[in-house]
């Protein structure tokens, strides 16, 4: 199973609708979620933004991502 570490720029392009790359970023995220690919958002992104992103795109996967992130922190 592949895990995607979401680039901060791609994340913000998805959030900011006036960004030039918004459409491409949104399509990329939607393709990954349709495939069921776990996506990890960088820690540099504020907690509120990460949580809203998980709610919008990854509802069921957010729990899986939490466990991957925890494993990586502990030196998987």
Tab-separated table of N, CA and C in Angstrom:
chain	number	residue	atom	x	y	z
A	1	UNK	N	0.847	-1.178	0.000
A	1	UNK	CA	0.000	0.000	0.000
A	1	UNK	C	0.890	1.238	0.000
A	2	UNK	N	0.554	2.184	-0.862
A	2	UNK	CA	1.335	3.416	-0.881
A	2	UNK	C	0.729	4.446	0.072
A	3	UNK	N	1.590	5.267	0.611
A	3	UNK	CA	1.171	6.357	1.493
A	3	UNK	C	1.670	7.645	0.851
A	4	UNK	N	0.832	8.658	0.805
A	4	UNK	CA	1.214	9.924	0.189
A	4	UNK	C	1.408	10.975	1.271
A	5	UNK	N	2.595	11.588	1.272
A	5	UNK	CA	2.841	12.733	2.140
A	5	UNK	C	2.489	13.964	1.314
A	6	UNK	N	1.427	14.627	1.668
A	6	UNK	CA	0.916	15.749	0.887
A	6	UNK	C	1.823	16.961	1.036
A	7	UNK	N	2.271	17.492	-0.084
A	7	UNK	CA	3.097	18.689	-0.106
A	7	UNK	C	2.293	19.872	0.440
A	8	UNK	N	2.932	20.716	1.222
A	8	UNK	CA	2.244	21.861	1.821
A	8	UNK	C	1.650	22.781	0.758
A	9	UNK	N	2.386	22.998	-0.333
A	9	UNK	CA	1.875	23.864	-1.407
A	9	UNK	C	0.627	23.272	-2.051
A	10	UNK	N	0.625	21.961	-2.257
A	10	UNK	CA	-0.542	21.298	-2.837
A	10	UNK	C	-1.726	21.383	-1.877
A	11	UNK	N	-1.442	21.230	-0.594
A	11	UNK	CA	-2.498	21.335	0.416
A	11	UNK	C	-3.151	22.718	0.371
A	12	UNK	N	-2.331	23.769	0.389
A	12	UNK	CA	-2.890	25.123	0.382
A	12	UNK	C	-3.581	25.445	-0.940
A	13	UNK	N	-3.098	24.885	-2.052
A	13	UNK	CA	-3.770	25.090	-3.343
A	13	UNK	C	-5.161	24.473	-3.314
A	14	UNK	N	-5.321	23.381	-2.575
A	14	UNK	CA	-6.630	22.744	-2.448
A	14	UNK	C	-7.567	23.614	-1.614
A	15	UNK	N	-7.048	24.216	-0.570
A	15	UNK	CA	-7.851	25.031	0.341
A	15	UNK	C	-8.215	26.388	-0.277
A	16	UNK	N	-7.228	27.035	-0.904
A	16	UNK	CA	-7.432	28.386	-1.439
A	16	UNK	C	-8.017	28.317	-2.847
A	17	UNK	N	-9.254	28.710	-2.977
A	17	UNK	CA	-9.926	28.603	-4.279
A	17	UNK	C	-9.404	29.600	-5.301
A	18	UNK	N	-8.754	30.662	-4.862
A	18	UNK	CA	-8.225	31.641	-5.808
A	18	UNK	C	-6.816	31.284	-6.280
A	19	UNK	N	-6.266	30.192	-5.807
A	19	UNK	CA	-4.936	29.752	-6.206
A	19	UNK	C	-4.986	29.205	-7.634
A	20	UNK	N	-3.945	29.467	-8.414
A	20	UNK	CA	-3.904	29.034	-9.813
A	20	UNK	C	-3.928	27.511	-9.955
A	21	UNK	N	-3.451	26.796	-8.963
A	21	UNK	CA	-3.363	25.336	-9.039
A	21	UNK	C	-4.509	24.632	-8.324
A	22	UNK	N	-5.531	25.379	-7.929
A	22	UNK	CA	-6.633	24.808	-7.146
A	22	UNK	C	-7.287	23.613	-7.844
A	23	UNK	N	-7.610	23.764	-9.114
A	23	UNK	CA	-8.313	22.697	-9.832
A	23	UNK	C	-7.452	21.436	-9.931
A	24	UNK	N	-6.181	21.598	-10.287
A	24	UNK	CA	-5.275	20.454	-10.383
A	24	UNK	C	-5.094	19.783	-9.024
A	25	UNK	N	-4.914	20.586	-7.987
A	25	UNK	CA	-4.730	20.042	-6.641
A	25	UNK	C	-5.962	19.269	-6.188
A	26	UNK	N	-7.136	19.822	-6.438
A	26	UNK	CA	-8.380	19.166	-6.041
A	26	UNK	C	-8.553	17.841	-6.769
A	27	UNK	N	-8.268	17.826	-8.073
A	27	UNK	CA	-8.378	16.577	-8.853
A	27	UNK	C	-7.398	15.526	-8.341
A	28	UNK	N	-6.190	15.963	-8.001
A	28	UNK	CA	-5.179	15.036	-7.482
A	28	UNK	C	-5.645	14.405	-6.177
A	29	UNK	N	-6.146	15.228	-5.265
A	29	UNK	CA	-6.628	14.738	-3.972
A	29	UNK	C	-7.799	13.787	-4.166
A	30	UNK	N	-8.737	14.158	-5.024
A	30	UNK	CA	-9.910	13.309	-5.251
A	30	UNK	C	-9.523	11.969	-5.870
A	31	UNK	N	-8.539	11.966	-6.769
A	31	UNK	CA	-8.064	10.717	-7.367
A	31	UNK	C	-7.444	9.819	-6.303
A	32	UNK	N	-6.634	10.406	-5.443
A	32	UNK	CA	-5.996	9.624	-4.378
A	32	UNK	C	-7.030	9.048	-3.418
A	33	UNK	N	-8.043	9.834	-3.067
A	33	UNK	CA	-9.045	9.341	-2.117
A	33	UNK	C	-9.929	8.273	-2.745
A	34	UNK	N	-10.198	8.390	-4.047
A	34	UNK	CA	-10.979	7.343	-4.722
A	34	UNK	C	-10.236	6.013	-4.711
A	35	UNK	N	-8.908	6.082	-4.828
A	35	UNK	CA	-8.087	4.867	-4.806
A	35	UNK	C	-7.902	4.337	-3.387
A	36	UNK	N	-8.280	5.133	-2.395
A	36	UNK	CA	-8.129	4.713	-1.002
A	36	UNK	C	-6.721	4.891	-0.470
A	37	UNK	N	-5.947	5.768	-1.098
A	37	UNK	CA	-4.570	6.005	-0.686
A	37	UNK	C	-4.531	6.852	0.580
A	38	UNK	N	-3.877	6.382	1.632
A	38	UNK	CA	-3.747	7.205	2.838
A	38	UNK	C	-2.905	8.449	2.554
A	39	UNK	N	-3.369	9.587	2.997
A	39	UNK	CA	-2.680	10.853	2.772
A	39	UNK	C	-2.294	11.438	4.123
A	40	UNK	N	-1.030	11.824	4.242
A	40	UNK	CA	-0.554	12.435	5.478
A	40	UNK	C	-0.225	13.894	5.189
A	41	UNK	N	-0.765	14.770	5.991
A	41	UNK	CA	-0.552	16.209	5.831
A	41	UNK	C	0.592	16.633	6.748
A	42	UNK	N	1.499	17.490	6.262
A	42	UNK	CA	2.641	17.918	7.074
A	42	UNK	C	2.222	18.559	8.398
A	43	UNK	N	3.059	18.382	9.400
A	43	UNK	CA	2.794	18.953	10.722
A	43	UNK	C	2.831	20.479	10.699
A	44	UNK	N	3.459	21.066	9.668
A	44	UNK	CA	3.555	22.525	9.575
A	44	UNK	C	2.194	23.176	9.355
A	45	UNK	N	1.249	22.414	8.857
A	45	UNK	CA	-0.099	22.931	8.614
A	45	UNK	C	-0.842	22.953	9.945
A	46	UNK	N	-1.570	24.023	10.190
A	46	UNK	CA	-2.257	24.156	11.477
A	46	UNK	C	-3.243	23.011	11.711
A	47	UNK	N	-3.431	22.686	12.951
A	47	UNK	CA	-4.289	21.557	13.337
A	47	UNK	C	-5.721	21.714	12.810
A	48	UNK	N	-6.260	22.923	12.882
A	48	UNK	CA	-7.637	23.161	12.426
A	48	UNK	C	-7.778	22.897	10.935
A	49	UNK	N	-6.792	23.351	10.149
A	49	UNK	CA	-6.841	23.116	8.705
A	49	UNK	C	-6.718	21.632	8.382
A	50	UNK	N	-5.823	20.937	9.084
A	50	UNK	CA	-5.678	19.493	8.858
A	50	UNK	C	-6.976	18.766	9.156
A	51	UNK	N	-7.604	19.110	10.276
A	51	UNK	CA	-8.846	18.435	10.657
A	51	UNK	C	-9.969	18.720	9.673
A	52	UNK	N	-10.067	19.963	9.200
A	52	UNK	CA	-11.124	20.269	8.231
A	52	UNK	C	-10.870	19.542	6.917
A	53	UNK	N	-9.604	19.402	6.538
A	53	UNK	CA	-9.258	18.662	5.321
A	53	UNK	C	-9.652	17.195	5.467
A	54	UNK	N	-9.317	16.598	6.601
A	54	UNK	CA	-9.684	15.198	6.839
A	54	UNK	C	-11.194	15.017	6.781
A	55	UNK	N	-11.932	15.935	7.391
A	55	UNK	CA	-13.398	15.826	7.370
A	55	UNK	C	-13.938	15.928	5.953
A	56	UNK	N	-13.374	16.830	5.170
A	56	UNK	CA	-13.887	17.059	3.816
A	56	UNK	C	-13.535	15.922	2.867
A	57	UNK	N	-12.294	15.447	2.899
A	57	UNK	CA	-11.840	14.486	1.902
A	57	UNK	C	-11.678	13.058	2.402
A	58	UNK	N	-11.367	12.892	3.671
A	58	UNK	CA	-10.887	11.583	4.098
A	58	UNK	C	-11.666	10.926	5.221
A	59	UNK	N	-12.865	11.372	5.496
A	59	UNK	CA	-13.637	10.919	6.656
A	59	UNK	C	-13.165	9.612	7.271
A	60	UNK	N	-13.342	8.505	6.598
A	60	UNK	CA	-13.021	7.201	7.176
A	60	UNK	C	-11.526	6.973	7.281
A	61	UNK	N	-10.747	7.617	6.410
A	61	UNK	CA	-9.313	7.362	6.401
A	61	UNK	C	-8.557	8.123	7.471
A	62	UNK	N	-9.170	9.115	8.079
A	62	UNK	CA	-8.431	9.939	9.030
A	62	UNK	C	-7.881	9.117	10.188
A	63	UNK	N	-8.608	8.100	10.592
A	63	UNK	CA	-8.138	7.231	11.664
A	63	UNK	C	-6.920	6.424	11.226
A	64	UNK	N	-6.949	5.926	9.997
A	64	UNK	CA	-5.810	5.177	9.448
A	64	UNK	C	-4.586	6.084	9.386
A	65	UNK	N	-4.790	7.295	8.901
A	65	UNK	CA	-3.692	8.247	8.765
A	65	UNK	C	-3.091	8.572	10.123
A	66	UNK	N	-3.939	8.690	11.127
A	66	UNK	CA	-3.456	8.963	12.479
A	66	UNK	C	-2.490	7.858	12.917
A	67	UNK	N	-2.829	6.610	12.638
A	67	UNK	CA	-1.973	5.497	13.043
A	67	UNK	C	-0.661	5.475	12.257
A	68	UNK	N	-0.708	5.807	10.962
A	68	UNK	CA	0.523	5.887	10.170
A	68	UNK	C	1.424	6.983	10.714
A	69	UNK	N	0.829	8.127	10.994
A	69	UNK	CA	1.602	9.262	11.497
A	69	UNK	C	2.253	8.903	12.833
A	70	UNK	N	1.501	8.217	13.686
A	70	UNK	CA	2.011	7.802	14.993
A	70	UNK	C	3.181	6.826	14.822
A	71	UNK	N	3.033	5.892	13.895
A	71	UNK	CA	4.090	4.907	13.645
A	71	UNK	C	5.352	5.584	13.123
A	72	UNK	N	5.185	6.545	12.244
A	72	UNK	CA	6.334	7.251	11.683
A	72	UNK	C	7.051	8.040	12.764
A	73	UNK	N	6.296	8.677	13.650
A	73	UNK	CA	6.896	9.433	14.749
A	73	UNK	C	7.737	8.532	15.651
A	74	UNK	N	7.309	7.289	15.801
A	74	UNK	CA	8.003	6.368	16.695
A	74	UNK	C	9.058	5.541	15.963
A	75	UNK	N	9.412	5.964	14.742
A	75	UNK	CA	10.502	5.324	14.013
A	75	UNK	C	10.164	3.993	13.388
A	76	UNK	N	9.035	3.919	12.737
A	76	UNK	CA	8.588	2.695	12.056
A	76	UNK	C	9.666	2.078	11.223
